[in-house]
XYZ file of C-alpha atoms in Angstrom:
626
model
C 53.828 0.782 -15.241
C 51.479 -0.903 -17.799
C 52.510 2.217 -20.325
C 56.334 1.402 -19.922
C 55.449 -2.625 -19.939
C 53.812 -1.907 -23.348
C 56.705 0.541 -24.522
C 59.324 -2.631 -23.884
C 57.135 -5.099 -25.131
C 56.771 -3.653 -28.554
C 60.697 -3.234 -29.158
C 61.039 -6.721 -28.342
C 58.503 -7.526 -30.717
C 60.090 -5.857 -33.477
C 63.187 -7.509 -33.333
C 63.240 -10.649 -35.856
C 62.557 -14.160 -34.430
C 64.646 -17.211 -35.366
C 63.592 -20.329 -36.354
C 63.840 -23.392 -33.649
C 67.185 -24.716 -33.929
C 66.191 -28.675 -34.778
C 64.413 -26.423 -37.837
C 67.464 -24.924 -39.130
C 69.714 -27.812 -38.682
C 67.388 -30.432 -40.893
C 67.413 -27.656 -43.415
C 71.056 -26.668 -43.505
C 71.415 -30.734 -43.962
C 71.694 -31.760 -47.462
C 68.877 -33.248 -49.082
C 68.589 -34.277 -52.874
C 64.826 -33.608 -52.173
C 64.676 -30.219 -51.173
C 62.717 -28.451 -54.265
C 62.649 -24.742 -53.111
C 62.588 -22.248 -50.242
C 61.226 -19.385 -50.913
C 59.977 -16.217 -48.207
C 56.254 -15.483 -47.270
C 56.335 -12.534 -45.405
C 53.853 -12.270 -42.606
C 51.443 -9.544 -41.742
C 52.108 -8.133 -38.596
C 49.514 -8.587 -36.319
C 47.655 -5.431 -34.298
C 47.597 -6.841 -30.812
C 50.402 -8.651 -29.127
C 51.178 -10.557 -25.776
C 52.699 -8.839 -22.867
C 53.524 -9.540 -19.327
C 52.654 -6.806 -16.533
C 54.819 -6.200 -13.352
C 52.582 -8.347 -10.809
C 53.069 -11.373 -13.565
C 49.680 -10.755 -14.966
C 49.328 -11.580 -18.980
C 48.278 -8.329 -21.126
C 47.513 -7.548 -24.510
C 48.204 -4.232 -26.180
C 46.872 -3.018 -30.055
C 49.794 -1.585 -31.127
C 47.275 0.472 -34.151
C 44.796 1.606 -31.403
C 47.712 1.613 -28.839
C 44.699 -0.194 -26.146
C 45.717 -2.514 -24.068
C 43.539 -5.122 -22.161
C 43.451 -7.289 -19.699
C 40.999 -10.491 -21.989
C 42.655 -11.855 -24.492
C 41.540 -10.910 -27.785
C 39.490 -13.423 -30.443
C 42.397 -12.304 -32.944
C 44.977 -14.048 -30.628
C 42.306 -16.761 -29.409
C 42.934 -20.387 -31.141
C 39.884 -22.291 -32.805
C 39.315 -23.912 -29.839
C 39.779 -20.902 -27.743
C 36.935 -19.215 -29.664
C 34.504 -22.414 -29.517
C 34.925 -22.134 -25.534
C 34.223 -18.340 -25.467
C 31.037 -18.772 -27.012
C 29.892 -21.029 -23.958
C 28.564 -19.043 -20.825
C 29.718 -21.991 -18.756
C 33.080 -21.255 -16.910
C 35.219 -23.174 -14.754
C 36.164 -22.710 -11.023
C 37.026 -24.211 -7.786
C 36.075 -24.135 -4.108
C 37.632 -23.296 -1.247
C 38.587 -27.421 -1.012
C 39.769 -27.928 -4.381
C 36.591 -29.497 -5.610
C 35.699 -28.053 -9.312
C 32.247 -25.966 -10.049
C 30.596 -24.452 -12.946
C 29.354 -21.366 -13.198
C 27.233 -19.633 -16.171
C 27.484 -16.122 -16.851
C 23.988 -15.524 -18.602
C 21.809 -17.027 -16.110
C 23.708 -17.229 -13.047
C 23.453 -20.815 -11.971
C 26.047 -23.009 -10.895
C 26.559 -26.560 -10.412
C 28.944 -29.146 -9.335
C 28.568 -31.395 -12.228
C 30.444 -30.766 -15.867
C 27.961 -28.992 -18.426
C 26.863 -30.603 -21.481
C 28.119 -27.635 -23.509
C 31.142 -28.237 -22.550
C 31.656 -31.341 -23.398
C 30.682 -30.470 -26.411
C 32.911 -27.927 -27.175
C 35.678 -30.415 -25.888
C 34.419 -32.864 -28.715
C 34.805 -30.499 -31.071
C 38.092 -29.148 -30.056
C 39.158 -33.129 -30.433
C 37.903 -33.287 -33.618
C 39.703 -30.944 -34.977
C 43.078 -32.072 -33.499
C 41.970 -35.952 -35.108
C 41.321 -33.693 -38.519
C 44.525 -31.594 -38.491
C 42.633 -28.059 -38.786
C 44.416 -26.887 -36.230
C 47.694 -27.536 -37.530
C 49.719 -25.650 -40.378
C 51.763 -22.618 -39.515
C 49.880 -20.490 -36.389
C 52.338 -17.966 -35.522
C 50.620 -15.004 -34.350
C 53.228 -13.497 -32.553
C 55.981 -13.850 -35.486
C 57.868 -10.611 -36.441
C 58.112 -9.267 -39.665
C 60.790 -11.183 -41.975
C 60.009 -14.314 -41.125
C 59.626 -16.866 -43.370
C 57.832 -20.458 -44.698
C 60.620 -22.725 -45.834
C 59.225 -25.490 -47.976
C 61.272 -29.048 -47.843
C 61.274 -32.372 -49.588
C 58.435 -34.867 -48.216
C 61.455 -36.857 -47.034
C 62.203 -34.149 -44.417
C 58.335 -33.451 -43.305
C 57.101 -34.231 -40.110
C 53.924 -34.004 -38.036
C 54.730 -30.599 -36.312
C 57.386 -28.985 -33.863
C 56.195 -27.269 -30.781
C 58.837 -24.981 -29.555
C 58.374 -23.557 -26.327
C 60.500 -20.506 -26.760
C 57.290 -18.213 -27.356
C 53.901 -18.657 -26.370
C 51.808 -19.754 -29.681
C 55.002 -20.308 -31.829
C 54.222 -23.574 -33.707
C 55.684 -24.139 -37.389
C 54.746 -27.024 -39.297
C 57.189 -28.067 -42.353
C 55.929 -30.611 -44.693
C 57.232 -30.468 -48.744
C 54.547 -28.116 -50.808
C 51.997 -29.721 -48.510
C 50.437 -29.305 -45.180
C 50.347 -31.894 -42.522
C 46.657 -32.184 -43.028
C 46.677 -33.214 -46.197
C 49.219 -36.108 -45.404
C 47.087 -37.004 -42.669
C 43.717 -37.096 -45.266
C 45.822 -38.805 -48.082
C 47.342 -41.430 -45.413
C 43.741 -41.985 -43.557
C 42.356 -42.185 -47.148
C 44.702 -45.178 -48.083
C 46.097 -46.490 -45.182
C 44.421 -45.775 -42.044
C 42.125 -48.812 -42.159
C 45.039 -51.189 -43.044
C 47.156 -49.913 -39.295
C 44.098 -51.195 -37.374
C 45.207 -54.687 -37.551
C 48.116 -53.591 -35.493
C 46.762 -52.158 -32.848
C 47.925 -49.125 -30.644
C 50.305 -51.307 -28.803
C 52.607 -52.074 -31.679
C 55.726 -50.807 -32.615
C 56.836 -49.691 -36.020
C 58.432 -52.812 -36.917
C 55.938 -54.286 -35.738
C 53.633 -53.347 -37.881
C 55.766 -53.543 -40.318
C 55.744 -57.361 -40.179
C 52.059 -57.309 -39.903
C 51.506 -55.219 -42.889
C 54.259 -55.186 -45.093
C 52.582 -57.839 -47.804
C 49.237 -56.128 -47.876
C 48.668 -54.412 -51.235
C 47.265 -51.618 -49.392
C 50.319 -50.561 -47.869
C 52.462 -49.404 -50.941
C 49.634 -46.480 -50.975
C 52.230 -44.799 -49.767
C 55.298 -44.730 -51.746
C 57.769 -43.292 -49.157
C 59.387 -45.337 -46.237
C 58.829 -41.776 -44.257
C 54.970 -41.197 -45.234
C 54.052 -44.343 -44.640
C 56.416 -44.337 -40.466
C 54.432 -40.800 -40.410
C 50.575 -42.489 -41.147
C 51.472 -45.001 -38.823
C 52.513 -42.405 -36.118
C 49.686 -40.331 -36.946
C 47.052 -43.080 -37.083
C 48.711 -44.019 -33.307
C 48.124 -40.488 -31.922
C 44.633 -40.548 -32.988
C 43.790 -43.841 -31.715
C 45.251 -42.662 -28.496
C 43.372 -39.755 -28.479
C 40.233 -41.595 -29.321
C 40.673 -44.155 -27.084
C 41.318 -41.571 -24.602
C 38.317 -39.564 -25.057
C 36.275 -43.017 -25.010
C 37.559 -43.655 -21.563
C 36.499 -39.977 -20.445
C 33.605 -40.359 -21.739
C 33.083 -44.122 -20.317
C 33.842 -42.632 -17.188
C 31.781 -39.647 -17.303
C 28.827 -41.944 -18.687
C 29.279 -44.100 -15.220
C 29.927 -41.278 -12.933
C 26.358 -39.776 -14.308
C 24.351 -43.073 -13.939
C 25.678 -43.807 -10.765
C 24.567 -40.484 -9.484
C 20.554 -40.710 -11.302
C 21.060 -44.151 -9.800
C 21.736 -42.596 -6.340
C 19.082 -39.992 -6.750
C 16.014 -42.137 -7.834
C 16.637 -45.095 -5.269
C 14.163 -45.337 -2.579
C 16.470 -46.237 0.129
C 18.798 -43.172 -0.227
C 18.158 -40.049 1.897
C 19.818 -36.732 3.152
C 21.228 -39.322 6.014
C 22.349 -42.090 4.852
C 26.002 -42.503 5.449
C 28.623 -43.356 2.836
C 29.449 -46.905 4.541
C 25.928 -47.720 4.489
C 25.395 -46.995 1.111
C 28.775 -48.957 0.056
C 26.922 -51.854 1.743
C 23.614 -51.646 -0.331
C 25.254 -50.961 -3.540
C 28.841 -52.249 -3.205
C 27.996 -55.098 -5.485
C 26.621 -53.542 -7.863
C 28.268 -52.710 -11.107
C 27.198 -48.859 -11.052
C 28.701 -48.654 -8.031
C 32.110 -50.813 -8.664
C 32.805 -49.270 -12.048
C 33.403 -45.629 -10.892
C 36.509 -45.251 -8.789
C 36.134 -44.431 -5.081
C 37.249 -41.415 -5.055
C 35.220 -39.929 -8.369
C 32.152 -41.943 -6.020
C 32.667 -39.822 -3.138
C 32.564 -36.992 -4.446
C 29.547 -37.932 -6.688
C 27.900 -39.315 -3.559
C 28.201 -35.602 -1.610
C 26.904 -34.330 -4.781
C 23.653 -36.541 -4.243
C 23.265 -35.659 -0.421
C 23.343 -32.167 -0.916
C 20.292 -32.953 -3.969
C 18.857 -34.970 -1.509
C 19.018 -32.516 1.172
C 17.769 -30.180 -1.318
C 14.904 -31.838 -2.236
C 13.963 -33.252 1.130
C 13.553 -29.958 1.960
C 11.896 -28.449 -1.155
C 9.302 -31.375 -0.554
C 8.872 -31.322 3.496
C 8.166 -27.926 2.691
C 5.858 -28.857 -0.213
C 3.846 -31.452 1.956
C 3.844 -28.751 5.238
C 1.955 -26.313 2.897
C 0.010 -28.801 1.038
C -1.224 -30.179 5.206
C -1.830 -26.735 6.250
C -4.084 -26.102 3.088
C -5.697 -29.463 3.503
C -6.644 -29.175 7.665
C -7.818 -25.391 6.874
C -9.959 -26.950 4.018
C -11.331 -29.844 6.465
C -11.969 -27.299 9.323
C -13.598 -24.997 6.978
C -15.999 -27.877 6.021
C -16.820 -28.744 9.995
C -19.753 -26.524 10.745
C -19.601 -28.298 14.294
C -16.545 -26.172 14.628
C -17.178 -22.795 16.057
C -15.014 -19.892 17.533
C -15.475 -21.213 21.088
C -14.576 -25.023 19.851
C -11.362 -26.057 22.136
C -8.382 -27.905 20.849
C -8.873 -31.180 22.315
C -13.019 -30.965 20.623
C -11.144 -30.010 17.299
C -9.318 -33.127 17.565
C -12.543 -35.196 18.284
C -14.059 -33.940 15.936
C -10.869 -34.244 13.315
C -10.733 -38.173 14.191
C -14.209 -38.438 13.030
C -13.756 -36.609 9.921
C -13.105 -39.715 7.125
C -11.221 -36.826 5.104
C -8.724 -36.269 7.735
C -8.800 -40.211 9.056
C -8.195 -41.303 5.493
C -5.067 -38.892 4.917
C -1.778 -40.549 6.509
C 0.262 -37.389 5.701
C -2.523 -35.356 8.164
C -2.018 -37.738 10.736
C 1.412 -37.453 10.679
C 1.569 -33.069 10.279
C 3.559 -31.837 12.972
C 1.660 -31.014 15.683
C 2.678 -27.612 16.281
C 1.385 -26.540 12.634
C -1.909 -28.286 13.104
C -2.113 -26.457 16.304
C -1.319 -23.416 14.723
C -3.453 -23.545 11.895
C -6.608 -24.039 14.341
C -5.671 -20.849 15.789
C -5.825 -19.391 12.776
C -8.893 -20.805 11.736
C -10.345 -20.121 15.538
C -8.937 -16.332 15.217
C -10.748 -16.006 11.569
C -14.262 -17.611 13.708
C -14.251 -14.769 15.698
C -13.450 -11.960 13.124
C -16.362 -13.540 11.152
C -17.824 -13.406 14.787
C -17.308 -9.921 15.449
C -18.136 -9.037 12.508
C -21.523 -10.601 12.177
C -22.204 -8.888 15.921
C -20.872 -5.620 13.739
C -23.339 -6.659 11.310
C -26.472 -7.063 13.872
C -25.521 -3.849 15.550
C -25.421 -1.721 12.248
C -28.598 -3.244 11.247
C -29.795 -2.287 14.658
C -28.896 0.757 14.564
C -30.050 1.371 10.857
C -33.722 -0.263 12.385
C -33.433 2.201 15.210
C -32.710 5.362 13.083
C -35.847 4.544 10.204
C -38.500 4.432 13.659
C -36.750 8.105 14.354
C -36.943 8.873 10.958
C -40.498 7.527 10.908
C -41.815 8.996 14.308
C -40.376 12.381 12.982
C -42.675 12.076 9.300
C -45.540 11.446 11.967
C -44.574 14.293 13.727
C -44.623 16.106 10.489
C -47.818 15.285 9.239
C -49.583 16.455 12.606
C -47.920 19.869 11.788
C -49.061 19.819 8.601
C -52.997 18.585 9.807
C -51.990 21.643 12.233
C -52.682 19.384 15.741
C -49.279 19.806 16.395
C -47.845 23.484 16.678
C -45.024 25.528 19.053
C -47.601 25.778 21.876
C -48.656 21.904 21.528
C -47.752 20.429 24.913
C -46.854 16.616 25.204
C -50.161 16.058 27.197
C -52.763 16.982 24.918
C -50.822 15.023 21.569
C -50.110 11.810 24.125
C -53.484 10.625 23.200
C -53.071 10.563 19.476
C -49.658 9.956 19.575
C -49.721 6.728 21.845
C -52.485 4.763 19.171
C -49.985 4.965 16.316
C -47.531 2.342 15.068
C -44.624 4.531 14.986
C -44.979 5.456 17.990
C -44.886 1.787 19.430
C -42.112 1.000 17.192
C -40.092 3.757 19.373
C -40.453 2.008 22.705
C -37.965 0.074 24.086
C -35.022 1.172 21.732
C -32.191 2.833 22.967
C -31.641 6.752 22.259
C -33.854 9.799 21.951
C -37.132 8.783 23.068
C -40.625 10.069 21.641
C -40.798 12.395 24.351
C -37.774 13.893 23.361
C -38.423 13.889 19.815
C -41.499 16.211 20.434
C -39.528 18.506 22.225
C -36.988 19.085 19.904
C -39.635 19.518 17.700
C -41.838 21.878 19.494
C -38.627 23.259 20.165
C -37.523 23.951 16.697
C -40.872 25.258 15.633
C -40.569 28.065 18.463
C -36.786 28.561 17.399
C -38.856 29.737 14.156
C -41.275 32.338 15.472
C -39.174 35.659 15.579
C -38.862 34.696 11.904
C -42.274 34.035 10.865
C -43.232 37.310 13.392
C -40.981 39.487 10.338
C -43.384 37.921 8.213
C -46.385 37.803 9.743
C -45.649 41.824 10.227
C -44.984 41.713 6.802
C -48.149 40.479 5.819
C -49.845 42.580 8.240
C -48.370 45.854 6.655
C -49.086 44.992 3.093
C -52.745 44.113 3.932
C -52.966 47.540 6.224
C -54.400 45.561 8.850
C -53.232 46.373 12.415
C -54.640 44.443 15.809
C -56.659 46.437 18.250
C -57.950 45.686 21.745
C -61.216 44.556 20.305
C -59.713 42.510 17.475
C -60.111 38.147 17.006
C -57.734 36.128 16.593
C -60.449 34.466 13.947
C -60.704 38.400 11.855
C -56.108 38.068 11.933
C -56.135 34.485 11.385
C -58.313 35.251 7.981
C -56.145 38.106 7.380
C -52.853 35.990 7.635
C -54.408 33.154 5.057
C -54.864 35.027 1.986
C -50.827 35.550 1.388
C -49.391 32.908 0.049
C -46.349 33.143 2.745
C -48.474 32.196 5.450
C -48.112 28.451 3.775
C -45.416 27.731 5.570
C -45.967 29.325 9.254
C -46.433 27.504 12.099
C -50.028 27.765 13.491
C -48.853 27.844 17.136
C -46.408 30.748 16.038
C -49.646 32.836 14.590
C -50.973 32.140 17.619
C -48.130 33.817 19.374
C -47.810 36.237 17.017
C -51.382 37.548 17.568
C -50.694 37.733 21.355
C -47.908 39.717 21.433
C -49.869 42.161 18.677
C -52.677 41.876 21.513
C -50.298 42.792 24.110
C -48.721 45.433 22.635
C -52.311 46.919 21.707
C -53.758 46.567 25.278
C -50.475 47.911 26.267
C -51.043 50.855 23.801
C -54.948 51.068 25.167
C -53.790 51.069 28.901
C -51.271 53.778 28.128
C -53.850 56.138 26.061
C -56.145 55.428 28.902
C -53.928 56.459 31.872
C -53.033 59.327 29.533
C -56.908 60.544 29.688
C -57.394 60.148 33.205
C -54.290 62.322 33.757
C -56.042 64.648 31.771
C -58.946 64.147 33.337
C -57.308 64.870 36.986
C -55.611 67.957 35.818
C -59.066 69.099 34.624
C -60.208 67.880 37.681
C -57.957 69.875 40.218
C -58.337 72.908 37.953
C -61.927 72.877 38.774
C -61.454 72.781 42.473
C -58.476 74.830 42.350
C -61.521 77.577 40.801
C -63.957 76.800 43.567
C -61.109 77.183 46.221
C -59.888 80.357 44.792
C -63.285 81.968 44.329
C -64.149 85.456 45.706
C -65.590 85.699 47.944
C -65.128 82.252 49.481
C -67.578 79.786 48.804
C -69.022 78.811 52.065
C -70.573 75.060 53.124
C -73.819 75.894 52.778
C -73.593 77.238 49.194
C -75.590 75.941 46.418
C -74.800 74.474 43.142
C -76.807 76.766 41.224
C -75.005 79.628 42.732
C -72.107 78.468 41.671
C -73.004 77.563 38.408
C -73.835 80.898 37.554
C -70.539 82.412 39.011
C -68.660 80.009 37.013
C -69.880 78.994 33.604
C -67.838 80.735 31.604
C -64.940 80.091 33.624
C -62.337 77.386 31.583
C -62.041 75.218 33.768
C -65.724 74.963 34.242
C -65.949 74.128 30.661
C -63.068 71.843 30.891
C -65.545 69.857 32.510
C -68.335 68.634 30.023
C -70.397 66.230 32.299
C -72.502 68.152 34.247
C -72.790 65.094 36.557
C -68.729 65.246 36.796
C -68.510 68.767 37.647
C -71.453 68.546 40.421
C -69.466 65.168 41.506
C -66.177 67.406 42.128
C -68.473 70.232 44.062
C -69.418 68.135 46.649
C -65.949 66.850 47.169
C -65.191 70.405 47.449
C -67.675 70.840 50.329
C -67.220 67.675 52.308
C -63.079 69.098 51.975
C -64.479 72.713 53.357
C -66.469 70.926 55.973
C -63.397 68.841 57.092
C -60.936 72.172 57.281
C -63.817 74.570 58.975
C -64.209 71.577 61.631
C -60.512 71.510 62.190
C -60.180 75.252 62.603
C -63.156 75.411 65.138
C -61.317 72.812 67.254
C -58.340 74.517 67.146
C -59.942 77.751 68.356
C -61.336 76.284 71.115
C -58.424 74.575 72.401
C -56.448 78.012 72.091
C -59.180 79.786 74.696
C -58.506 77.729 77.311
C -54.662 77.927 77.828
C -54.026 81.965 76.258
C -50.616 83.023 77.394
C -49.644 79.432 76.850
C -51.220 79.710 73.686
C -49.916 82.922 72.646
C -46.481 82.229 73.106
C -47.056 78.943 70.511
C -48.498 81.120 68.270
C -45.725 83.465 68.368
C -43.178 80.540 67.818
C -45.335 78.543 65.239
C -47.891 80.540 63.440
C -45.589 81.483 60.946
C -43.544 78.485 59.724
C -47.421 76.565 59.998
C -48.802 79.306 57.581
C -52.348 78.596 59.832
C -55.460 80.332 60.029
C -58.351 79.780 57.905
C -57.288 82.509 55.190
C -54.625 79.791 54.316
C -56.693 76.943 54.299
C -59.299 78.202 51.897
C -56.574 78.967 49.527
């Protein structure tokens, strides 16, 4: 586990580290030069290098006792810590071919940063300087120690590779750096007449009699310049190549990019054959080219498409823009007329790029601007019908305030009819205006009106009533509907009532009164007929029987104190119901002498009828009289 990985690691760290051996045999040698050795010890450092299971590196903080799997910017060399401040990082494809990646903003390329060659320019300057030379030992144990020898014994630096970062530089009292400043300070200039190429004694020969060379006293300081001075004009020269060949790489591809004849398509061979000759071509190896020259297809490719796009929106804008501008163009203009009239449109004739739009997006686009014809279309019909519509409703509106302002001149009531009002109504404006148009016609306008106004008369009846009772009027028989209408006006709630409903109201009161009239009058001659048939029932019942040929005087006197006689108070009435009497007595005493007569003729016969029916008949002219 990563806990027992740790656990080992750490003993093994603890246990003491020994010099390289080429170290300890050039100091065990004897040396008249060696001035004094003496111990440094070394701090031990809190986070150390270890090695997990699966082969993955680790670091674990033996004071925090973390471990992690980054490397830490203790344990991180200079150069290390210039290329962690870059975003850009390195990868590779899926063939091999490097990429760059950067962390903070996510983009990635195929071509090598700027930053990072700048960080690699540092990191080279600081080998050329020395800086990162001296002792850098981070993974030393305790106990370890910085032996000091003789400049005869001191060399550039050793680079044992028994531990990762174990590098130990010996040099007598002074660092390599400063043998490097003091030789590059007095002899550096004078090596450049040999060259890189030449040996030691070679430059040796070269050299030897300039004054500038016995800067250096020592036979050893002066091999060690030369060496030094060799590995930094190897470095340099190095780095000018890269950076030659970087240069040429980069023109050759803004080269590629920027040439008129290059596209998305152009093959490799073809392009060799165009720009073989040429020296931006030539100078960058074939194989650097070809990948350069992908690099430039897939920008091409890019851009190609970022501009076909570009110039396909730019067309569609432009053709909407010229078929805006063509009033000829309407929503029932075909396709091939839209392309008679685009030919004769100089903005469209002038524009090569319009000519040559695809087809299919031109066609398009008309339909779109066709489609957008007839929404503006439909719309404007939308438009005519609302304001139709609006048009229509104020000559309701307006019919109805005419309709209004005959109620209020009272010519138009409930009991108006459409006949009488047709005259008036057919000579005014608003009433013309309502011809033709679809809807509720004036006719039916009036009705509803007349309609609603009777809708309103059991209302205004309540107050009508109202009035009526507070004014202690009431409507008789023999009351005008000019003495109620005068009534009605002095409250100040008759403002609002409907003349045709006072109207109605006063013929119902009528009604009701007649009705009331009729009834008191039926009531009197009911009255009167009881007196009535009390008064015969007195002359019928009178004793002795009143005979046809009796007077009215007689009678009179018999029965004027009599009530029923009195019952009677027209004379003329009571000598009116006397006669009747006698015409009735007449009519029974003729009966009874027919009867008789008929009887005389057929008496056995007759007597046996009697005997059967004179008593369920109750005959005989005691029983008429009565």
């Amino acid at each position: 586990t990563l806990a027992e990985d740790c656990s080992k690691e750490k003993q093994n760290s603890e246990a003491t580290l020994s010099p390289p051996p080429g170290v300890r045999r050039e100091l065990n040698a004897p040396s008249s030069g060696l001035k004094s050795i003496y111990s440094v010890p070394l701090q031990k450092p809190a986070w150390s290098e270890h090695r997990a299971p699966d082969g993955r590196v680790y670091y674990y903080n033996s004071e925090t006792k973390q471990s992690s799997w980054e490397k830490p910017d203790e344990l991180k060399s200079k150069a290390e810590l210039l290329l962690s401040r870059c975003p850009w990082r390195e990868y590779r494809s899926e063939t091999g071919k490097p990429y760059y990646y950067n962390t903070q903003t996510k983009e990635s390329r195929w071509t090598r940063p700027r930053e990072l060659d700048d960080i690699e320019g540092e990191r080279l300057q600081l080998l050329a300087s020395g800086s990162v030379s001296g002792v850098e030992w981070p993974l030393l144990s305790p106990g370890i120690s910085i032996i000091t020898c003789d400049p005869a014994f001191c060399f550039p630096s050793i680079d044992q590779g028994g531990r990762r970062g174990f590098r130990v530089s010996f040099c007598g009292g002074r660092s390599l750096r400063e043998v490097g400043n003091k030789a590059e300070g007095k002899s550096m200039v004078l090596f450049t007449k040999t060259g890189t190429s030449a040996s030691w004694e070679q430059a040796m020969k070269l050299i030897n009699s300039d004054p500038r060379f016995s800067a250096l006293p020592k036979l050893s300081e002066k091999k060690q310049a030369f060496n030094a001075y060799k590995a930094q004009r190897d470095k340099e020269e190095k780095e000018e190549t890269r950076l030659r060949a970087k240069e040429a790489k980069e023109e050759l591809q803004r080269f590629l990019e920027q040439h008129n004849k290059m596209n998305s398509t152009t093959r490799y061979r073809k392009a060799e054959q165009m720009f073989g000759e040429l020296e931006v071509w030539a100078v960058v190896p074939e194989r650097d080219r070809k990948e350069i020259y992908d690099d430039v297809l897939f920008f091409l490719a890019k851009k190609e498409k970022e501009h076909a796009k570009q110039l396909r929106k730019r067309n569609i804008q432009a053709l909407k823009s010229i078929l805006d501008s063509m009033s000829r163009v309407s929503f029932q203009t075909t396709w091939s007329e839209a392309q008679q009239y685009l030919m004769d449109n100089p903005s469209f004739a002038e524009d090569e790029d319009l000519q040559n739009m695809d087809k299919e997006d031109a066609l398009i686009c008309f339909e779109e601007h066709i489609r957008t014809l007839e929404r503006e279309e439909e719309e404007e019909r939308e438009r005519g019908r609302l304001r139709e519509r609006r048009q229509q409703r104020k000559n309701r509106e307006a019919f109805q305030a005419f309709l209004d302002e005959l109620h209020e001149n009272g010519r138009l009531h409930s009991m108006s009819t459409w006949m009488e009002l047709y005259p008036s109504l057919s000579t005014d404006r608003r009433f013309a205006n309502m011809l033709g148009q679809p809807g509720s016609t004036p006719l039916d306008l009036f009705k509803f009106y007349v309609e609603d106004l009777k809708a309103r008369f059991h209302d205004e009846k309540k107050i009508i009533k109202d009035i009526l009772k507070d004014r202690s009027f009431g409507v008789e028989v023999n009351t005008t509907f000019e003495d109620f209408a005068h009534i009605i006006s002095f409250d100040k709630r008759a403002a609002t009532l409907d003349a045709g409903n006072i109207k109605l109201t006063f013929n119902s009161l009528l009604e009701k009164a007649e009705a009331r009239e009729r009834e008191r009058e039926k009531e009197e001659t009911r009255k009167m007929r009881r007196k009535e048939a009390a008064f015969k029932s007195m002359l019928r019942q009178a004793a002795p029987p009143l005979e046809p040929s009796t007077a009215w005087d007689e009678v009179r006197e018999r029965f004027v104190n009599n009530i029923a006689f009195e019952q009677i108070t027209l004379e003329s009435e009571r000598i009116r119901l006397f006669r009747e009497f006698l015409q009735v007595l007449e009519t029974e005493c003729q009966h009874f002498h027919a009867k008789a007569k008929k009887h005389t003729k057929k008496p056995k016969k007759h007597h046996r009828k009697r005997s059967a029916s004179v008593r369920p008949q109750g005959g005989g002219p005691g029983w008429s009289r009565e």
